[in-house]
Amino acid sequence: DAGVIQSPRHEVTEMGQEVTLRCKPISGHNSLFWYRQTMMRGLELLIYFNNNVPIDDSGMPEDRFSAKMPNASFSTLKIQPSEPRDSAVYFCASGTSSSRADFGPGTRLTVT
Amino acid sequence: QKEVEQNSGPLSVPEGAIASLNCTYSDRGSQSFFWYRQYSGKSPELIMFIYSNGDKEDGRFTAQLNKASQYVSLLIRDSQPSDSATYLCAVTRETGRRALTFGSGTRLQVQP
């Protein structure tokens, strides 16, 4: 099992640009989570999907953020336009009905 | 009040000692409790989960849960320098919001 796959691993972009982060969950997992981690705020849930349906997006900071899960094996998190305060490590995690989550390696985003 | 509270540390223990990591949570509806370990620059990895009051042991790790006191702890016996990491406590409900809510983590340093 390859685990959760995220791409890119590092992203450096300029303020105002669109950023798209990608995630492939573990096969057979029916829940997918997007988390953001910063020193100041720790690990925060942005959105989670169950069976490809968004269940809770209350953590999405604002309209600049959007997430999709078109099928069971792929999800994207998009930021448009990006701002310096979006700089963080973004983790995708997947899980089953037991609620445990297995994390991907993360995408380190730097917005200058 | 944060939903999940942890002392940020660092907690410093000598090699071979018992490390005790503590976590309190505010939502009485919480049903499942997880401990994740995160090495610097890496993603969180699950090391223990517990659902019922009492103790659960797995190798050198013991998770303890007291729902009446809304308290969960992790004991690491025979601590090793390789245990030095940040330990994240996470909770979830079995119904309703099932995504993990994380504490800010406790940094553990095991001194050789």
PDB file of C-alpha atoms in Angstrom:
ATOM      1  CA  ASP A   1       0.000   0.000   0.000  1.00  0.00           C
ATOM      2  CA  ALA A   2       1.484   3.307  -1.101  1.00  0.00           C
ATOM      3  CA  GLY A   3      -0.278   5.317   1.570  1.00  0.00           C
ATOM      4  CA  VAL A   4      -1.841   8.704   0.954  1.00  0.00           C
ATOM      5  CA  ILE A   5      -0.154  10.468  -1.948  1.00  0.00           C
ATOM      6  CA  GLN A   6       0.044  14.249  -2.162  1.00  0.00           C
ATOM      7  CA  SER A   7       1.431  16.531  -4.822  1.00  0.00           C
ATOM      8  CA  PRO A   8       3.272  18.731  -5.086  1.00  0.00           C
ATOM      9  CA  ARG A   9       5.426  18.261  -1.995  1.00  0.00           C
ATOM     10  CA  HIS A  10       6.581  21.861  -2.091  1.00  0.00           C
ATOM     11  CA  GLU A  11       4.990  24.859  -3.741  1.00  0.00           C
ATOM     12  CA  VAL A  12       6.302  28.392  -3.867  1.00  0.00           C
ATOM     13  CA  THR A  13       4.071  30.950  -5.487  1.00  0.00           C
ATOM     14  CA  GLU A  14       3.458  34.660  -5.574  1.00  0.00           C
ATOM     15  CA  MET A  15       0.554  36.385  -3.922  1.00  0.00           C
ATOM     16  CA  GLY A  16      -2.502  36.417  -6.138  1.00  0.00           C
ATOM     17  CA  GLN A  17      -1.687  33.219  -7.975  1.00  0.00           C
ATOM     18  CA  GLU A  18      -3.901  30.155  -7.999  1.00  0.00           C
ATOM     19  CA  VAL A  19      -2.635  27.105  -6.143  1.00  0.00           C
ATOM     20  CA  THR A  20      -3.965  23.573  -6.551  1.00  0.00           C
ATOM     21  CA  LEU A  21      -3.009  20.810  -4.156  1.00  0.00           C
ATOM     22  CA  ARG A  22      -3.742  17.195  -5.021  1.00  0.00           C
ATOM     23  CA  CYS A  23      -4.402  14.079  -3.020  1.00  0.00           C
ATOM     24  CA  LYS A  24      -4.860  10.387  -3.729  1.00  0.00           C
ATOM     25  CA  PRO A  25      -6.305   8.595  -0.688  1.00  0.00           C
ATOM     26  CA  ILE A  26      -5.604   5.026   0.353  1.00  0.00           C
ATOM     27  CA  SER A  27      -7.674   2.607  -1.682  1.00  0.00           C
ATOM     28  CA  GLY A  28     -10.740   1.465   0.228  1.00  0.00           C
ATOM     29  CA  HIS A  29     -10.848   4.460   2.548  1.00  0.00           C
ATOM     30  CA  ASN A  30     -14.189   6.257   2.365  1.00  0.00           C
ATOM     31  CA  SER A  31     -13.290   9.413   4.301  1.00  0.00           C
ATOM     32  CA  LEU A  32     -10.897  12.112   3.173  1.00  0.00           C
ATOM     33  CA  PHE A  33      -9.685  15.067   5.198  1.00  0.00           C
ATOM     34  CA  TRP A  34      -7.762  18.238   4.385  1.00  0.00           C
ATOM     35  CA  TYR A  35      -5.818  19.747   7.281  1.00  0.00           C
ATOM     36  CA  ARG A  36      -3.588  22.800   7.509  1.00  0.00           C
ATOM     37  CA  GLN A  37      -0.728  23.071   9.995  1.00  0.00           C
ATOM     38  CA  THR A  38       1.023  26.226  11.153  1.00  0.00           C
ATOM     39  CA  MET A  39       3.130  26.976  14.184  1.00  0.00           C
ATOM     40  CA  MET A  40       0.607  29.481  15.451  1.00  0.00           C
ATOM     41  CA  ARG A  41      -2.612  27.541  14.932  1.00  0.00           C
ATOM     42  CA  GLY A  42      -1.503  23.917  14.956  1.00  0.00           C
ATOM     43  CA  LEU A  43      -3.350  21.306  12.924  1.00  0.00           C
ATOM     44  CA  GLU A  44      -6.697  22.610  11.717  1.00  0.00           C
ATOM     45  CA  LEU A  45      -9.371  20.725   9.813  1.00  0.00           C
ATOM     46  CA  LEU A  46     -10.357  22.510   6.614  1.00  0.00           C
ATOM     47  CA  ILE A  47     -12.876  20.091   5.125  1.00  0.00           C
ATOM     48  CA  TYR A  48     -13.762  16.456   5.137  1.00  0.00           C
ATOM     49  CA  PHE A  49     -15.524  14.203   2.671  1.00  0.00           C
ATOM     50  CA  ASN A  50     -17.337  10.960   3.266  1.00  0.00           C
ATOM     51  CA  ASN A  51     -17.997   8.778   0.220  1.00  0.00           C
ATOM     52  CA  ASN A  52     -16.897  11.721  -1.986  1.00  0.00           C
ATOM     53  CA  VAL A  53     -19.506  14.052  -0.457  1.00  0.00           C
ATOM     54  CA  PRO A  54     -18.390  17.123   1.536  1.00  0.00           C
ATOM     55  CA  ILE A  55     -19.677  16.666   5.092  1.00  0.00           C
ATOM     56  CA  ASP A  56     -18.102  19.526   6.998  1.00  0.00           C
ATOM     57  CA  ASP A  57     -16.424  22.515   5.381  1.00  0.00           C
ATOM     58  CA  SER A  58     -16.745  24.836   8.367  1.00  0.00           C
ATOM     59  CA  GLY A  59     -12.973  25.005   8.628  1.00  0.00           C
ATOM     60  CA  MET A  60     -12.469  26.445   5.169  1.00  0.00           C
ATOM     61  CA  PRO A  61     -11.116  29.917   5.938  1.00  0.00           C
ATOM     62  CA  GLU A  62     -12.934  31.862   3.253  1.00  0.00           C
ATOM     63  CA  ASP A  63     -14.245  31.795  -0.285  1.00  0.00           C
ATOM     64  CA  ARG A  64     -10.742  31.769  -1.676  1.00  0.00           C
ATOM     65  CA  PHE A  65     -10.532  28.123  -0.646  1.00  0.00           C
ATOM     66  CA  SER A  66     -12.397  25.359  -2.434  1.00  0.00           C
ATOM     67  CA  ALA A  67     -12.129  21.568  -2.397  1.00  0.00           C
ATOM     68  CA  LYS A  68     -13.452  18.861  -4.656  1.00  0.00           C
ATOM     69  CA  MET A  69     -13.554  15.108  -4.660  1.00  0.00           C
ATOM     70  CA  PRO A  70     -14.759  13.993  -8.094  1.00  0.00           C
ATOM     71  CA  ASN A  71     -14.175  10.314  -7.343  1.00  0.00           C
ATOM     72  CA  ALA A  72     -13.003   7.993  -4.591  1.00  0.00           C
ATOM     73  CA  SER A  73      -9.369   8.170  -5.626  1.00  0.00           C
ATOM     74  CA  PHE A  74      -8.736  11.895  -6.071  1.00  0.00           C
ATOM     75  CA  SER A  75      -9.267  15.207  -4.332  1.00  0.00           C
ATOM     76  CA  THR A  76      -8.063  18.748  -4.864  1.00  0.00           C
ATOM     77  CA  LEU A  77      -7.756  21.788  -2.640  1.00  0.00           C
ATOM     78  CA  LYS A  78      -7.604  25.071  -4.510  1.00  0.00           C
ATOM     79  CA  ILE A  79      -6.660  28.515  -3.254  1.00  0.00           C
ATOM     80  CA  GLN A  80      -7.502  31.427  -5.519  1.00  0.00           C
ATOM     81  CA  PRO A  81      -6.117  34.020  -5.101  1.00  0.00           C
ATOM     82  CA  SER A  82      -3.373  32.964  -2.709  1.00  0.00           C
ATOM     83  CA  GLU A  83      -2.109  35.244   0.078  1.00  0.00           C
ATOM     84  CA  PRO A  84       1.044  35.147   2.241  1.00  0.00           C
ATOM     85  CA  ARG A  85      -1.037  34.126   5.278  1.00  0.00           C
ATOM     86  CA  ASP A  86      -1.944  30.907   3.443  1.00  0.00           C
ATOM     87  CA  SER A  87       1.648  29.719   3.849  1.00  0.00           C
ATOM     88  CA  ALA A  88       1.479  26.449   5.788  1.00  0.00           C
ATOM     89  CA  VAL A  89       1.803  22.706   5.444  1.00  0.00           C
ATOM     90  CA  TYR A  90      -1.342  21.203   3.985  1.00  0.00           C
ATOM     91  CA  PHE A  91      -2.032  17.596   4.821  1.00  0.00           C
ATOM     92  CA  CYS A  92      -4.459  15.239   3.192  1.00  0.00           C
ATOM     93  CA  ALA A  93      -5.567  12.246   5.250  1.00  0.00           C
ATOM     94  CA  SER A  94      -7.879   9.344   4.558  1.00  0.00           C
ATOM     95  CA  GLY A  95      -9.711   6.933   6.792  1.00  0.00           C
ATOM     96  CA  THR A  96     -12.523   4.473   7.266  1.00  0.00           C
ATOM     97  CA  SER A  97     -15.635   4.418   9.413  1.00  0.00           C
ATOM     98  CA  SER A  98     -13.505   3.940  12.518  1.00  0.00           C
ATOM     99  CA  SER A  99     -12.616   7.634  12.251  1.00  0.00           C
ATOM    100  CA  ARG A 100      -8.884   7.095  12.405  1.00  0.00           C
ATOM    101  CA  ALA A 101      -6.978   9.003   9.752  1.00  0.00           C
ATOM    102  CA  ASP A 102      -3.784   8.150   7.894  1.00  0.00           C
ATOM    103  CA  PHE A 103      -1.879  11.217   6.801  1.00  0.00           C
ATOM    104  CA  GLY A 104      -0.076  11.934   3.581  1.00  0.00           C
ATOM    105  CA  PRO A 105       3.394  13.526   3.521  1.00  0.00           C
ATOM    106  CA  GLY A 106       1.975  17.027   3.176  1.00  0.00           C
ATOM    107  CA  THR A 107       2.477  19.935   0.809  1.00  0.00           C
ATOM    108  CA  ARG A 108       4.569  22.819   2.084  1.00  0.00           C
ATOM    109  CA  LEU A 109       3.100  25.984   0.584  1.00  0.00           C
ATOM    110  CA  THR A 110       4.955  29.263   0.595  1.00  0.00           C
ATOM    111  CA  VAL A 111       3.205  32.341  -0.743  1.00  0.00           C
ATOM    112  CA  THR A 112       5.493  35.353  -1.223  1.00  0.00           C
TER     113      THR A 112
ATOM    114  CA  GLN B   1     -11.578  27.272  25.688  1.00  0.00           C
ATOM    115  CA  LYS B   2      -9.910  25.037  23.119  1.00  0.00           C
ATOM    116  CA  GLU B   3     -11.652  21.767  22.332  1.00  0.00           C
ATOM    117  CA  VAL B   4      -8.492  19.753  22.977  1.00  0.00           C
ATOM    118  CA  GLU B   5      -5.805  21.055  25.301  1.00  0.00           C
ATOM    119  CA  GLN B   6      -2.254  19.880  25.703  1.00  0.00           C
ATOM    120  CA  ASN B   7       0.780  21.317  27.443  1.00  0.00           C
ATOM    121  CA  SER B   8       3.129  22.423  24.680  1.00  0.00           C
ATOM    122  CA  GLY B   9       6.236  21.370  26.594  1.00  0.00           C
ATOM    123  CA  PRO B  10       8.954  20.588  25.999  1.00  0.00           C
ATOM    124  CA  LEU B  11       8.725  17.622  28.320  1.00  0.00           C
ATOM    125  CA  SER B  12      12.223  16.395  28.978  1.00  0.00           C
ATOM    126  CA  VAL B  13      12.865  12.903  30.356  1.00  0.00           C
ATOM    127  CA  PRO B  14      16.038  10.819  30.644  1.00  0.00           C
ATOM    128  CA  GLU B  15      16.451   7.743  28.510  1.00  0.00           C
ATOM    129  CA  GLY B  16      14.795   4.728  30.119  1.00  0.00           C
ATOM    130  CA  ALA B  17      12.308   6.773  32.130  1.00  0.00           C
ATOM    131  CA  ILE B  18       8.523   6.879  31.765  1.00  0.00           C
ATOM    132  CA  ALA B  19       7.165   9.825  29.780  1.00  0.00           C
ATOM    133  CA  SER B  20       3.642  10.914  30.668  1.00  0.00           C
ATOM    134  CA  LEU B  21       1.712  13.027  28.172  1.00  0.00           C
ATOM    135  CA  ASN B  22      -1.658  14.505  29.059  1.00  0.00           C
ATOM    136  CA  CYS B  23      -4.662  15.823  27.184  1.00  0.00           C
ATOM    137  CA  THR B  24      -8.034  17.242  28.207  1.00  0.00           C
ATOM    138  CA  TYR B  25     -11.052  17.769  25.980  1.00  0.00           C
ATOM    139  CA  SER B  26     -14.151  19.906  26.328  1.00  0.00           C
ATOM    140  CA  ASP B  27     -16.782  18.058  24.270  1.00  0.00           C
ATOM    141  CA  ARG B  28     -18.526  15.457  26.431  1.00  0.00           C
ATOM    142  CA  GLY B  29     -19.850  13.885  23.227  1.00  0.00           C
ATOM    143  CA  SER B  30     -16.359  12.792  22.253  1.00  0.00           C
ATOM    144  CA  GLN B  31     -16.183   9.040  21.812  1.00  0.00           C
ATOM    145  CA  SER B  32     -12.869   8.155  20.197  1.00  0.00           C
ATOM    146  CA  PHE B  33      -9.408   9.260  21.219  1.00  0.00           C
ATOM    147  CA  PHE B  34      -6.171   9.063  19.321  1.00  0.00           C
ATOM    148  CA  TRP B  35      -2.496   9.741  19.886  1.00  0.00           C
ATOM    149  CA  TYR B  36      -0.364  10.729  16.927  1.00  0.00           C
ATOM    150  CA  ARG B  37       3.393  11.168  16.853  1.00  0.00           C
ATOM    151  CA  GLN B  38       4.923  13.796  14.574  1.00  0.00           C
ATOM    152  CA  TYR B  39       8.629  14.051  13.932  1.00  0.00           C
ATOM    153  CA  SER B  40       9.932  17.427  12.829  1.00  0.00           C
ATOM    154  CA  GLY B  41       9.187  17.999   9.158  1.00  0.00           C
ATOM    155  CA  LYS B  42       7.116  14.835   8.866  1.00  0.00           C
ATOM    156  CA  SER B  43       3.430  14.006   8.879  1.00  0.00           C
ATOM    157  CA  PRO B  44       1.519  12.778  11.931  1.00  0.00           C
ATOM    158  CA  GLU B  45       1.430   9.009  12.384  1.00  0.00           C
ATOM    159  CA  LEU B  46      -1.079   7.147  14.511  1.00  0.00           C
ATOM    160  CA  ILE B  47       0.407   5.287  17.466  1.00  0.00           C
ATOM    161  CA  MET B  48      -2.578   4.562  19.738  1.00  0.00           C
ATOM    162  CA  PHE B  49      -6.335   4.828  19.880  1.00  0.00           C
ATOM    163  CA  ILE B  50      -8.750   4.193  22.738  1.00  0.00           C
ATOM    164  CA  TYR B  51     -12.535   4.159  22.925  1.00  0.00           C
ATOM    165  CA  SER B  52     -13.355   2.880  26.425  1.00  0.00           C
ATOM    166  CA  ASN B  53     -12.523   4.075  29.897  1.00  0.00           C
ATOM    167  CA  GLY B  54      -9.422   2.504  31.362  1.00  0.00           C
ATOM    168  CA  ASP B  55      -6.044   1.534  30.017  1.00  0.00           C
ATOM    169  CA  LYS B  56      -4.948   0.161  26.686  1.00  0.00           C
ATOM    170  CA  GLU B  57      -1.425  -1.147  26.236  1.00  0.00           C
ATOM    171  CA  ASP B  58       0.557  -1.644  23.057  1.00  0.00           C
ATOM    172  CA  GLY B  59       4.212  -2.442  23.545  1.00  0.00           C
ATOM    173  CA  ARG B  60       5.886   0.427  25.395  1.00  0.00           C
ATOM    174  CA  PHE B  61       2.812   2.628  24.981  1.00  0.00           C
ATOM    175  CA  THR B  62      -0.208   2.815  27.287  1.00  0.00           C
ATOM    176  CA  ALA B  63      -3.194   5.037  26.603  1.00  0.00           C
ATOM    177  CA  GLN B  64      -5.430   5.933  29.535  1.00  0.00           C
ATOM    178  CA  LEU B  65      -8.948   7.342  29.239  1.00  0.00           C
ATOM    179  CA  ASN B  66     -11.184   8.858  31.904  1.00  0.00           C
ATOM    180  CA  LYS B  67     -14.376  10.150  30.292  1.00  0.00           C
ATOM    181  CA  ALA B  68     -15.802  11.452  33.568  1.00  0.00           C
ATOM    182  CA  SER B  69     -12.798  13.740  33.948  1.00  0.00           C
ATOM    183  CA  GLN B  70     -12.536  14.319  30.171  1.00  0.00           C
ATOM    184  CA  TYR B  71      -8.920  13.317  30.322  1.00  0.00           C
ATOM    185  CA  VAL B  72      -6.739  11.092  28.179  1.00  0.00           C
ATOM    186  CA  SER B  73      -3.065  10.355  28.632  1.00  0.00           C
ATOM    187  CA  LEU B  74      -0.228   8.511  26.953  1.00  0.00           C
ATOM    188  CA  LEU B  75       2.529   6.775  28.869  1.00  0.00           C
ATOM    189  CA  ILE B  76       5.740   5.794  27.152  1.00  0.00           C
ATOM    190  CA  ARG B  77       7.808   3.294  29.118  1.00  0.00           C
ATOM    191  CA  ASP B  78      11.563   2.878  28.694  1.00  0.00           C
ATOM    192  CA  SER B  79      11.738   6.120  26.712  1.00  0.00           C
ATOM    193  CA  GLN B  80      14.281   6.184  23.908  1.00  0.00           C
ATOM    194  CA  PRO B  81      15.898   9.157  22.143  1.00  0.00           C
ATOM    195  CA  SER B  82      13.985   8.026  19.038  1.00  0.00           C
ATOM    196  CA  ASP B  83      10.752   8.831  20.902  1.00  0.00           C
ATOM    197  CA  SER B  84      11.673  12.515  20.801  1.00  0.00           C
ATOM    198  CA  ALA B  85       8.866  14.096  18.774  1.00  0.00           C
ATOM    199  CA  THR B  86       5.663  16.064  19.137  1.00  0.00           C
ATOM    200  CA  TYR B  87       2.712  14.022  20.378  1.00  0.00           C
ATOM    201  CA  LEU B  88      -0.718  15.103  19.207  1.00  0.00           C
ATOM    202  CA  CYS B  89      -3.918  14.183  20.993  1.00  0.00           C
ATOM    203  CA  ALA B  90      -7.039  13.968  18.798  1.00  0.00           C
ATOM    204  CA  VAL B  91     -10.702  13.330  19.536  1.00  0.00           C
ATOM    205  CA  THR B  92     -13.806  12.699  17.485  1.00  0.00           C
ATOM    206  CA  ARG B  93     -17.483  12.001  17.879  1.00  0.00           C
ATOM    207  CA  GLU B  94     -18.941   8.759  16.595  1.00  0.00           C
ATOM    208  CA  THR B  95     -21.929  10.652  15.292  1.00  0.00           C
ATOM    209  CA  GLY B  96     -22.150  14.137  13.902  1.00  0.00           C
ATOM    210  CA  ARG B  97     -18.777  15.683  13.300  1.00  0.00           C
ATOM    211  CA  ARG B  98     -16.511  12.683  12.896  1.00  0.00           C
ATOM    212  CA  ALA B  99     -13.357  14.361  11.718  1.00  0.00           C
ATOM    213  CA  LEU B 100     -10.495  14.472  14.180  1.00  0.00           C
ATOM    214  CA  THR B 101      -9.990  17.579  16.294  1.00  0.00           C
ATOM    215  CA  PHE B 102      -6.362  17.920  17.321  1.00  0.00           C
ATOM    216  CA  GLY B 103      -4.644  19.491  20.265  1.00  0.00           C
ATOM    217  CA  SER B 104      -1.608  21.649  19.685  1.00  0.00           C
ATOM    218  CA  GLY B 105       0.754  18.880  20.716  1.00  0.00           C
ATOM    219  CA  THR B 106       3.370  18.249  23.400  1.00  0.00           C
ATOM    220  CA  ARG B 107       7.013  18.204  22.416  1.00  0.00           C
ATOM    221  CA  LEU B 108       8.882  15.348  24.083  1.00  0.00           C
ATOM    222  CA  GLN B 109      12.651  15.305  24.423  1.00  0.00           C
ATOM    223  CA  VAL B 110      14.320  12.113  25.608  1.00  0.00           C
ATOM    224  CA  GLN B 111      17.825  12.825  26.831  1.00  0.00           C
ATOM    225  CA  PRO B 112      20.413  10.071  26.208  1.00  0.00           C
TER     226      PRO B 112
END
